[in-house]
Short mmCIF file of C-alpha atoms in Angstrom, two decimals:
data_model
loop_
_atom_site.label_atom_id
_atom_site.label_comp_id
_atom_site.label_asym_id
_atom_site.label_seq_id
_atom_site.Cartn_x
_atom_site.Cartn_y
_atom_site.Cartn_z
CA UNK A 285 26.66 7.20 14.98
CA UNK A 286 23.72 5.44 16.09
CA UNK A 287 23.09 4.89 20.17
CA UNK A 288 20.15 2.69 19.95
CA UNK A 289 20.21 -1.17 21.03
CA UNK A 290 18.37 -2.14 18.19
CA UNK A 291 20.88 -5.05 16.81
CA UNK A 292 21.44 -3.84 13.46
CA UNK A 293 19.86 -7.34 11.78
CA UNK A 294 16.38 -5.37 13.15
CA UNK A 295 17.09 -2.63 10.89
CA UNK A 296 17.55 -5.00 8.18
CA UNK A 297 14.21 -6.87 8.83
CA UNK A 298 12.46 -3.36 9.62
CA UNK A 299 14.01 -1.90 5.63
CA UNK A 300 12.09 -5.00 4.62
CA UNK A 301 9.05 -3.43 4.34
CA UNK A 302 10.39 -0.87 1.66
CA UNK A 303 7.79 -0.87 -1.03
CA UNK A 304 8.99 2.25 -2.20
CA UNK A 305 7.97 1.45 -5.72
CA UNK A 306 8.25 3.75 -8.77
CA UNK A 307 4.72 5.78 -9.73
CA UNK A 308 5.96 8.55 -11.62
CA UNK A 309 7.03 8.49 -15.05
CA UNK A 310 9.60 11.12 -14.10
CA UNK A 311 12.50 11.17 -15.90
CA UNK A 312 14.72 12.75 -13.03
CA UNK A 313 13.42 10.49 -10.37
CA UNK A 314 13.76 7.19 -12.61
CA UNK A 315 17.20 8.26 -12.94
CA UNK A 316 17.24 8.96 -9.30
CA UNK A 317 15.48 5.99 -8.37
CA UNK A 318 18.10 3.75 -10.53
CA UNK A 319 21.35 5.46 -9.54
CA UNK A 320 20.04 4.43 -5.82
CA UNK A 321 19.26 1.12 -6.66
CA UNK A 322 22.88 0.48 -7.85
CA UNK A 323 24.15 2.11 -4.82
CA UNK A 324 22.46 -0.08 -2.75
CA UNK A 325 23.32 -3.19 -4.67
CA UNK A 326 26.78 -2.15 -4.43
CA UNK A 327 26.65 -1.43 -1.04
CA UNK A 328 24.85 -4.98 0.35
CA UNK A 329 27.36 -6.55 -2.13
CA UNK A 330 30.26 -4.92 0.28
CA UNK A 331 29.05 -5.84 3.69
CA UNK A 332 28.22 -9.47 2.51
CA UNK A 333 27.63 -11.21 5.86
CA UNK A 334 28.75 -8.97 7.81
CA UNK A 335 25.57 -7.89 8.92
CA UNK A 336 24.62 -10.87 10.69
CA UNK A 337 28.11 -11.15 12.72
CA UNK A 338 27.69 -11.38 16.25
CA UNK A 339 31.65 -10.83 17.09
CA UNK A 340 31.22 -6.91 15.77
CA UNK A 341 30.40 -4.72 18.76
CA UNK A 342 26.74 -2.28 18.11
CA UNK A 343 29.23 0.58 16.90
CA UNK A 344 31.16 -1.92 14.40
CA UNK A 345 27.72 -3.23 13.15
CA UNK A 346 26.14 0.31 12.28
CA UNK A 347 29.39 1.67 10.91
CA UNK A 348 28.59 -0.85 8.30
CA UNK A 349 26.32 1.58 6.65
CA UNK A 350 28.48 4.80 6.64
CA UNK A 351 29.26 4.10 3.13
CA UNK A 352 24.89 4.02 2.06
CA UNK A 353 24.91 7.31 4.67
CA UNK A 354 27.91 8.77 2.77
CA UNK A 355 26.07 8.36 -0.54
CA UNK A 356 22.84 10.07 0.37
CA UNK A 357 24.72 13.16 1.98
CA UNK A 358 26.37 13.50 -1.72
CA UNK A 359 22.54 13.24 -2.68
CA UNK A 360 20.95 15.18 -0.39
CA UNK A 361 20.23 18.16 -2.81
CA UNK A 362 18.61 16.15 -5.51
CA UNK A 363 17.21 13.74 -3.07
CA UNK A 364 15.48 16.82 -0.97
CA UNK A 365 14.17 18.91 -4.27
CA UNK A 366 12.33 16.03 -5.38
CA UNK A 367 10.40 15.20 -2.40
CA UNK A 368 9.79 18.66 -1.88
CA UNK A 369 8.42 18.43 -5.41
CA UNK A 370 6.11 15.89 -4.58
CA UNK A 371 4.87 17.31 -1.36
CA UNK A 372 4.43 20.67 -2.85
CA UNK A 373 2.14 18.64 -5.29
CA UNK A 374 -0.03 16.94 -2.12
CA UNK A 375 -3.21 17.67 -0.87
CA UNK A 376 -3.52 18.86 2.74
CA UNK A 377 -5.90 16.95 5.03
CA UNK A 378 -9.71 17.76 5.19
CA UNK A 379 -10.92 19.76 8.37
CA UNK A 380 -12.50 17.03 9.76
CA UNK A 381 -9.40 15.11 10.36
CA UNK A 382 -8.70 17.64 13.15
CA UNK A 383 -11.49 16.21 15.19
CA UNK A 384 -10.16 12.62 15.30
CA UNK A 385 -9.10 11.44 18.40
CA UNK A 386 -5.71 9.85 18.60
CA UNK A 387 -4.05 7.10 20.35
CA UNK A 388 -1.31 8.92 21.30
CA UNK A 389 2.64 8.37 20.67
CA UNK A 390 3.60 5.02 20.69
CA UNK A 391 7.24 5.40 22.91
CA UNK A 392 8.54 2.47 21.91
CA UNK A 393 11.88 1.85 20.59
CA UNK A 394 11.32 2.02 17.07
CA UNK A 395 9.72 5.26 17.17
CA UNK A 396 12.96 6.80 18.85
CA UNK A 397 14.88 4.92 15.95
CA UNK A 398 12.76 7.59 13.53
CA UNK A 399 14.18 10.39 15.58
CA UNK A 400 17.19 8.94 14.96
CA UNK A 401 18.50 10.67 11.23
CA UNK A 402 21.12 8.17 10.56
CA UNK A 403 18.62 5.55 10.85
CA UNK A 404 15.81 7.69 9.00
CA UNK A 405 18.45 8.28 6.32
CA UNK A 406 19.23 4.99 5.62
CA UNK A 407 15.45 3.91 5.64
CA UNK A 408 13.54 6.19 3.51
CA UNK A 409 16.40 6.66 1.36
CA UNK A 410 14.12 5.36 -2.07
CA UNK A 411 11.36 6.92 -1.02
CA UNK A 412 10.50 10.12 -2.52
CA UNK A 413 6.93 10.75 -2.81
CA UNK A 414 4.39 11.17 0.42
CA UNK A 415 2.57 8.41 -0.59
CA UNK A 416 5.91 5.91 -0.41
CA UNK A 417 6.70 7.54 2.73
CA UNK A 418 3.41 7.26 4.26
CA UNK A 419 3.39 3.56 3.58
CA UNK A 420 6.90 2.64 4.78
CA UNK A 421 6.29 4.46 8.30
CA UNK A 422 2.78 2.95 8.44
CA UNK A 423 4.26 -0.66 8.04
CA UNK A 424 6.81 -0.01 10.36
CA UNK A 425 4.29 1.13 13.02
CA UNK A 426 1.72 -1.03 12.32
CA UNK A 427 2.51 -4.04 14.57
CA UNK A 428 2.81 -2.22 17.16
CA UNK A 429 -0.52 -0.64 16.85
CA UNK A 430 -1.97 -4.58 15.85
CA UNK A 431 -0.10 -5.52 19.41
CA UNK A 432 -1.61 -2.60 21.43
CA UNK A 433 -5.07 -2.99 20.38
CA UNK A 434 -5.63 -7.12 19.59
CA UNK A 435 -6.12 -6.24 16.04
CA UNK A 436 -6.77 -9.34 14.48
CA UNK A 437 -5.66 -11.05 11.15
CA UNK A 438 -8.75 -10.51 9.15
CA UNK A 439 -9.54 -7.44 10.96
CA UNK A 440 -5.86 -6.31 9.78
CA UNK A 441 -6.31 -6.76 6.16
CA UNK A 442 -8.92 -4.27 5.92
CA UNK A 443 -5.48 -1.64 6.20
CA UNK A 444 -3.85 -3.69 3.11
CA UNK A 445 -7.00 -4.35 1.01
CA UNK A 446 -8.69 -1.27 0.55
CA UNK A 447 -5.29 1.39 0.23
CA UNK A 448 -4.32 4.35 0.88
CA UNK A 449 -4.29 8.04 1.20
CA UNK A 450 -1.66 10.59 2.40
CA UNK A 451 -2.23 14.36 3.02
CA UNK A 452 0.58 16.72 4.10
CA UNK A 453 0.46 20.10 5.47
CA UNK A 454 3.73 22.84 5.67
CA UNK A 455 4.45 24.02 9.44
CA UNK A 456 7.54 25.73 8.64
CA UNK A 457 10.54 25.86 7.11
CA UNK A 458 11.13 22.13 6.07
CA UNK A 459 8.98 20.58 8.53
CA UNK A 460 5.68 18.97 7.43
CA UNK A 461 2.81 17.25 9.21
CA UNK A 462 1.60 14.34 7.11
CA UNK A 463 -1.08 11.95 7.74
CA UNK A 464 -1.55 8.54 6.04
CA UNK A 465 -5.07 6.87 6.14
CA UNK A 466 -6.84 4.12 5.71
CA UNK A 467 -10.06 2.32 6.09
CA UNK A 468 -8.94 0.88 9.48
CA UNK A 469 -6.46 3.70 11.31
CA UNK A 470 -5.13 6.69 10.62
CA UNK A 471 -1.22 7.75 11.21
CA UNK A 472 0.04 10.83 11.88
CA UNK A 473 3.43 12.78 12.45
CA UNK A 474 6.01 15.41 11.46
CA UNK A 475 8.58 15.49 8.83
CA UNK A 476 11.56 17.09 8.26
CA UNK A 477 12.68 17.14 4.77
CA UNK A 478 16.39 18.35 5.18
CA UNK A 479 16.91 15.48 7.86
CA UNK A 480 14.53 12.80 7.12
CA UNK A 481 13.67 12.72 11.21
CA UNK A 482 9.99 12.19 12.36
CA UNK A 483 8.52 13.66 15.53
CA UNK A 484 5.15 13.54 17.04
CA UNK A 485 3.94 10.12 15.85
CA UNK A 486 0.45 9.96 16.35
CA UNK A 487 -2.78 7.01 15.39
CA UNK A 488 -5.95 6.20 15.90
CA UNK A 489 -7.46 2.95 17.57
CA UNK A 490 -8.27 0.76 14.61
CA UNK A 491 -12.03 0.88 14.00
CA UNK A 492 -12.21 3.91 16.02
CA UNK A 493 -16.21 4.95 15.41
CA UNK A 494 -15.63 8.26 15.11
CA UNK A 495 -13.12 8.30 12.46
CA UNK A 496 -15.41 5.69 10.79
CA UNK A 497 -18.54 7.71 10.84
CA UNK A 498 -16.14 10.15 9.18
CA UNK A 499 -16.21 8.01 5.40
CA UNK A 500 -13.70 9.85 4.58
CA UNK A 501 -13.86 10.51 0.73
CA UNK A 502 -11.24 9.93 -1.81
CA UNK A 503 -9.23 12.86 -2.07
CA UNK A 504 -8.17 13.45 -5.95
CA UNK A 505 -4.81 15.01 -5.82
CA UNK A 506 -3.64 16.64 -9.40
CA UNK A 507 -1.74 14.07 -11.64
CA UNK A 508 1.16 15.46 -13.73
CA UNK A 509 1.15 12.51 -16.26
CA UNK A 510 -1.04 9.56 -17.53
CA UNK A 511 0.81 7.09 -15.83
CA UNK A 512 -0.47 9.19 -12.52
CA UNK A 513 -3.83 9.02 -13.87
CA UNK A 514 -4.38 5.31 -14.12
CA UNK A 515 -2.51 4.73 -10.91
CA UNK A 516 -4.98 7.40 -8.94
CA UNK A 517 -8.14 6.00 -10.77
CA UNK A 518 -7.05 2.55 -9.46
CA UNK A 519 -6.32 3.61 -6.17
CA UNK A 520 -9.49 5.54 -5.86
CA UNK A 521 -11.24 2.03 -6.99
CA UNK A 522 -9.72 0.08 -4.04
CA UNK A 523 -10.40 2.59 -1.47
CA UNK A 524 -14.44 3.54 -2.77
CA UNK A 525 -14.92 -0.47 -2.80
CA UNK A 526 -15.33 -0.45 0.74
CA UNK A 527 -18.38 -0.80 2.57
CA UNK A 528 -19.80 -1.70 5.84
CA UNK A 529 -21.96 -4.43 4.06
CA UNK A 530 -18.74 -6.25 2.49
CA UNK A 531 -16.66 -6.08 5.10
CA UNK A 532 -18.99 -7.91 7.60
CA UNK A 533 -20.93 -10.18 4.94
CA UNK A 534 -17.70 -11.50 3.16
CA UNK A 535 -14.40 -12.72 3.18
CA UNK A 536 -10.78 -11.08 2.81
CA UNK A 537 -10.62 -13.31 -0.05
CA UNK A 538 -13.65 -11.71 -1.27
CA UNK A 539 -12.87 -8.27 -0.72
CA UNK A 540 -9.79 -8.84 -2.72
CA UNK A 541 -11.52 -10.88 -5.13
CA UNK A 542 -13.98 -7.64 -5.51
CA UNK A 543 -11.68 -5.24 -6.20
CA UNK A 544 -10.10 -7.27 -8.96
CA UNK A 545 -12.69 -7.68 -10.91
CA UNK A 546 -13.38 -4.24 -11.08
CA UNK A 547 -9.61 -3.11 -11.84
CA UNK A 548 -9.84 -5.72 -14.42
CA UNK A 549 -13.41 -3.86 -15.83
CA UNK A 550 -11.25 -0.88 -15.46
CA UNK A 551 -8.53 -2.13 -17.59
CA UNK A 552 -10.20 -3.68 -20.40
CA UNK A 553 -12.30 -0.29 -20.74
CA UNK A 554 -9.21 1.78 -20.94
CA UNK A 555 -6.61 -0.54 -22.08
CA UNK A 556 -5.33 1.72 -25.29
CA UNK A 557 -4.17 4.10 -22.58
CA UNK A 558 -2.43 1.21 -20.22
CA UNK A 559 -0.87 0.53 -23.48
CA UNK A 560 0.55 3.52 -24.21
CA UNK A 561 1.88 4.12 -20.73
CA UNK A 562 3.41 0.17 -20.51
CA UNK A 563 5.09 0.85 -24.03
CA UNK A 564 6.47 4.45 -23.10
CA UNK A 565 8.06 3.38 -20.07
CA UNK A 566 9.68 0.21 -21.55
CA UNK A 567 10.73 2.45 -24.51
CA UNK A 568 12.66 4.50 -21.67
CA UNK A 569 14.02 1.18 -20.32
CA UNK A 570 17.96 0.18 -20.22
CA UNK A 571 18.86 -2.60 -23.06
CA UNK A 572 20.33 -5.89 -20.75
CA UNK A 573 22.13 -8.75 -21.66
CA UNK A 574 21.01 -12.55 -20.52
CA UNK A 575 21.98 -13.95 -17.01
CA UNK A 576 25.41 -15.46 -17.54
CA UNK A 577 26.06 -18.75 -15.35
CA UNK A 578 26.19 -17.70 -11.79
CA UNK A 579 22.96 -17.46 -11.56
CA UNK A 580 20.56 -20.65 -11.39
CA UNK A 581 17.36 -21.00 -12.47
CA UNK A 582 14.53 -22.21 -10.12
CA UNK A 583 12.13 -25.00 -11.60
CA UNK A 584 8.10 -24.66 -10.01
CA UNK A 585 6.17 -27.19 -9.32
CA UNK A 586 2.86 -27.41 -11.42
CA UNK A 587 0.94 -25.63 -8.48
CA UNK A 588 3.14 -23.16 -8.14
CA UNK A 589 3.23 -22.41 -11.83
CA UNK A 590 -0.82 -21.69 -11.13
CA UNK A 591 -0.01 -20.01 -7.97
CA UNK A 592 2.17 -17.62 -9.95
CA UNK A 593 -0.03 -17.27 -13.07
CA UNK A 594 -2.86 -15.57 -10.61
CA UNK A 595 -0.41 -13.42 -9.37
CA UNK A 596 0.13 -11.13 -12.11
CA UNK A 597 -2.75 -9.11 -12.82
CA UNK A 598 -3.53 -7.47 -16.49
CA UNK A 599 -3.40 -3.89 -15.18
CA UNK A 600 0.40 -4.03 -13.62
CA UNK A 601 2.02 -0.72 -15.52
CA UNK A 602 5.77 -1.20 -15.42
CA UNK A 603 8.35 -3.63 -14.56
CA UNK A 604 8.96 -3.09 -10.93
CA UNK A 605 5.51 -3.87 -9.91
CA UNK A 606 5.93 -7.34 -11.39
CA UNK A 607 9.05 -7.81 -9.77
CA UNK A 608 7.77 -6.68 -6.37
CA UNK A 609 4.80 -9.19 -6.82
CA UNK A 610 7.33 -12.22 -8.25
CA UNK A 611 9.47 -11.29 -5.16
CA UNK A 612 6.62 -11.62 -2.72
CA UNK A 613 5.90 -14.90 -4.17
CA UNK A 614 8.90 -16.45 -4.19
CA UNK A 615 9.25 -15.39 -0.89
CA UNK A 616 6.99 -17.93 0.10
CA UNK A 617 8.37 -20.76 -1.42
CA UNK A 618 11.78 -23.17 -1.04
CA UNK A 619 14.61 -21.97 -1.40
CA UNK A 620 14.12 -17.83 -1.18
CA UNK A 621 12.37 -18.31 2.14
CA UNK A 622 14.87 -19.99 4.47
CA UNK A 623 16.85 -17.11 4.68
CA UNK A 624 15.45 -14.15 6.71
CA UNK A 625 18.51 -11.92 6.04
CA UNK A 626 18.47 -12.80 2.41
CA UNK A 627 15.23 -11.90 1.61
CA UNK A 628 15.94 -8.61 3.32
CA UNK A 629 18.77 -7.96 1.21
CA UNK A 630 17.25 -8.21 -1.62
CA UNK A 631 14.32 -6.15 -0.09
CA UNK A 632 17.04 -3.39 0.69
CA UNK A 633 18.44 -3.29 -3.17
CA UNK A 634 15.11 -3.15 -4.77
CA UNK A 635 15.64 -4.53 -8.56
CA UNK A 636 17.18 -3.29 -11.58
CA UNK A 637 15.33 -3.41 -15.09
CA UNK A 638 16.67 -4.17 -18.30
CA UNK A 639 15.53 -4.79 -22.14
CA UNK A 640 16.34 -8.38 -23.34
CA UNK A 641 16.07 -9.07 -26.97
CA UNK A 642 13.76 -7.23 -29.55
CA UNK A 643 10.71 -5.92 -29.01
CA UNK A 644 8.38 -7.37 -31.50
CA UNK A 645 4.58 -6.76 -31.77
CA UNK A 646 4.19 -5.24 -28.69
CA UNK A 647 5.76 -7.92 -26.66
CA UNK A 648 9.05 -7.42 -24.52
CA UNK A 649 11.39 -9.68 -23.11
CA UNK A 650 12.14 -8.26 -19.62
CA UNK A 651 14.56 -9.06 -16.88
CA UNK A 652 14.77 -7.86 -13.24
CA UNK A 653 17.90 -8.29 -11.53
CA UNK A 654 18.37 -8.03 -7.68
CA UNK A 655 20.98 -8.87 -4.91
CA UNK A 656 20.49 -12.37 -5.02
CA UNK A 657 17.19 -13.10 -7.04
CA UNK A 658 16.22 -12.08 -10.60
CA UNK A 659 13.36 -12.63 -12.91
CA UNK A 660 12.51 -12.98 -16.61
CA UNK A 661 9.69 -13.09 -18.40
CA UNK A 662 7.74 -12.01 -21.49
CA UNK A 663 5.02 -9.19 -21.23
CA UNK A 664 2.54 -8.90 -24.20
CA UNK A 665 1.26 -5.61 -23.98
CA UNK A 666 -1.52 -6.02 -26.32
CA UNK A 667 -2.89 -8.86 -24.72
CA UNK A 668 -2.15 -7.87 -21.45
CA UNK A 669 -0.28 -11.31 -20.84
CA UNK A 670 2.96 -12.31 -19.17
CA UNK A 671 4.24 -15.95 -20.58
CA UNK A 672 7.84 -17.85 -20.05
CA UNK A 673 8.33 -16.51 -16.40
CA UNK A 674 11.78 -17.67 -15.13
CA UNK A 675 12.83 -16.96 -11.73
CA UNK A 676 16.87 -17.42 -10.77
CA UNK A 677 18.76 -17.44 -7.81
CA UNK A 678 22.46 -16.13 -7.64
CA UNK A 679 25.01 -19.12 -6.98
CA UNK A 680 26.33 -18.37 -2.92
CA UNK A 681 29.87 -18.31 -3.95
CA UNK A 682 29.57 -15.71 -6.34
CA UNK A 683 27.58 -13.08 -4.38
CA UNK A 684 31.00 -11.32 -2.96
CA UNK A 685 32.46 -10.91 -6.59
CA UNK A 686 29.97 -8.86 -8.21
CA UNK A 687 30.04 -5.80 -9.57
CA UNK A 688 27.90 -2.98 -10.12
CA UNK A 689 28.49 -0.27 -12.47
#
């Protein structure tokens, strides 16, 4: 049982930064990953509003999630080979990260919550690979380390612009030392793989010169498929686009802007193999059925139909990064934004993928099904296109009777 006084809605708003997206076309994890998924919608399905009651005493409120921790103790073998898989497969950090100076340990609360392995459990419980790990910790941190050091906004996006890169390192046994770096900080701390519990949490002062004067390279780890290949390429993109001359000449909008234009060179230049990735995973894709009438559909406005038209790009891969990016923009408009703990649920459950219709010419129907939001659209993989995007919300008096198989 959990002793902390964080009210248990925290933990909801804190698993809302789960971006613990599929990268892998790995059969076992996809399987893994799904099986999860359903768990969780299950699970979020059960508690309903519970979460938010204020009557339920701190022990009554995290005893809401005994059934999520029961599941991932029945996992815990699976769960545990394949992240040790993954971190086997990981890089360890370059020398000269031993001579950066850190911040120190933050000692807040939330990094006692992450000693904490019912909490740790319960958070990076879809997370499998280093890199999703590295990601999830560093957004939980990160405000705090914003907070600390008067990082400011434009300052900040430098950290969500220009990516990622992890490194991990065995100590012993089932502990590991991981780092996760950026172009503005750099995070470090201890793992333990059999109990999820982190120790020793560790960063640097954002814009810290002498892990700037570093420029650290991209480090190319050893891909197992193609679909790791394009997603490393792309990453390595993002991360070499930086310079000193961009970041103090231009814009955030420009940075951005930068980078897409050359994933977009990238893509056109190898789009027979983003092709044959897109079609192999949505070959391995479960066959759906339409949303039946519980669920609503949401009409845009002409400027958010443009607004949503920019936001997916022509090198996405596979269905749940177009989900995550239709999620993040309907989070910003009415209705899916005027409910905090909503959008969190649906954060929590992640989304489920499904076949719709034939495939003809290259072009799939697709639907995306979460807690309370879910998404359809057509994806034309030859021209790199997505057309008829529909976005629905569940009806409120049907969200206690579902049912997840």
């Amino acid at each position: 049982m959990m002793h902390s006084k964080i009210k248990l809605s925290t933990l909801l708003f804190l698993l809302m930064a789960l971006t613990c997206n599929a990268q892998i076309f790995d059969h076992t994890l996809k399987n893994q990953r799904e099986k999860t998924q359903k768990e969780f919608l299950k699970f979020i399905t059960e508690i309903g509003n519970k979460i938010s009651d204020s009557t339920l005493t701190t022990e009554q409120q995290y005893a809401l999630f005994n059934p999520i921790v029961d599941y991932a103790d029945r996992e815990h073998a699976t769960i545990t080979k394949l992240r040790n898989k993954y971190f086997q497969q990981t890089l360890p950090p370059p020398a000269a990260l031993d001579q950066v100076i850190f911040a120190g340990d933050p000692h807040d609360e939330l990094s006692k919550m992450l000693e904490n392995p019912q909490f740790t459990t319960v958070t990076l419980l879809q997370c499998y690979r280093p890199l999703e790990i590295g990601r999830l910790i560093s957004g939980l941190i990160q405000p705090a380390i914003y907070q600390k050091f008067n990082t400011g906004p434009e300052e900040s996006n430098i950290a969500y612009t220009f990516g990622n890169q992890v490194f991990a390192k065995k100590l012993k046994d089932n502990i590991w030392q991981m780092w996760l770096t950026n172009r503005l900080y750099m995070l470090k701390f201890n793992l333990n793989l059999q109990t999820m519990v982190i120790h020793n949490m560790e960063y640097t002062q954002p814009n810290q010169p002498e892990y700037l004067r570093l420029q650290l390279p991209f480090g190319v780890q050893k891909p197992a498929n193609k679909l790791e290949i394009l997603y490393q390429k792309m990453d390595e993109i993002r991360w070499n686009t930086y310079t000193e001359k961009l970041i103090q000449h231009s814009s955030p909008k420009e940075w951005q802007d930068t980078i897409d234009n050359q994933l977009s060179a990238f893509y056109l230049k190898n789009q027979p193999q983003f092709i044959k990735v897109q079609s192999e995973i949505l070959k391995n894709t479960e066959r759906g059925s339409d949303l039946d009438q519980n669920w609503q559909e949401l009409h845009l406005s002409l400027d958010e139909n443009l607004q949503l038209r920019r936001t997916l790009k022509k090198n996405i891969l596979q269905p749940d990064e177009t989900a995550q990016l239709l999620f993040s923009f309907s989070n910003g408009i009415i209705p899916f934004n005027e409910d905090i703990e909503e959008i969190g649920k649906n954060a929590m459950s992640g989304f489920l993928h499904y076949i719709i219709g034939n495939e003809k010419n290259n072009v799939w129907k697709i639907q995306s099904l979460g807690y309370s939001i879910a998404f359809e659209y057509k994806w034309d993989l030859m021209k790199g296109e997505f057309s008829e995007v529909r976005i629905f919300k569940r009806k409120s008096e049907h969200k206690q009777s579902l049912k997840w198989d």
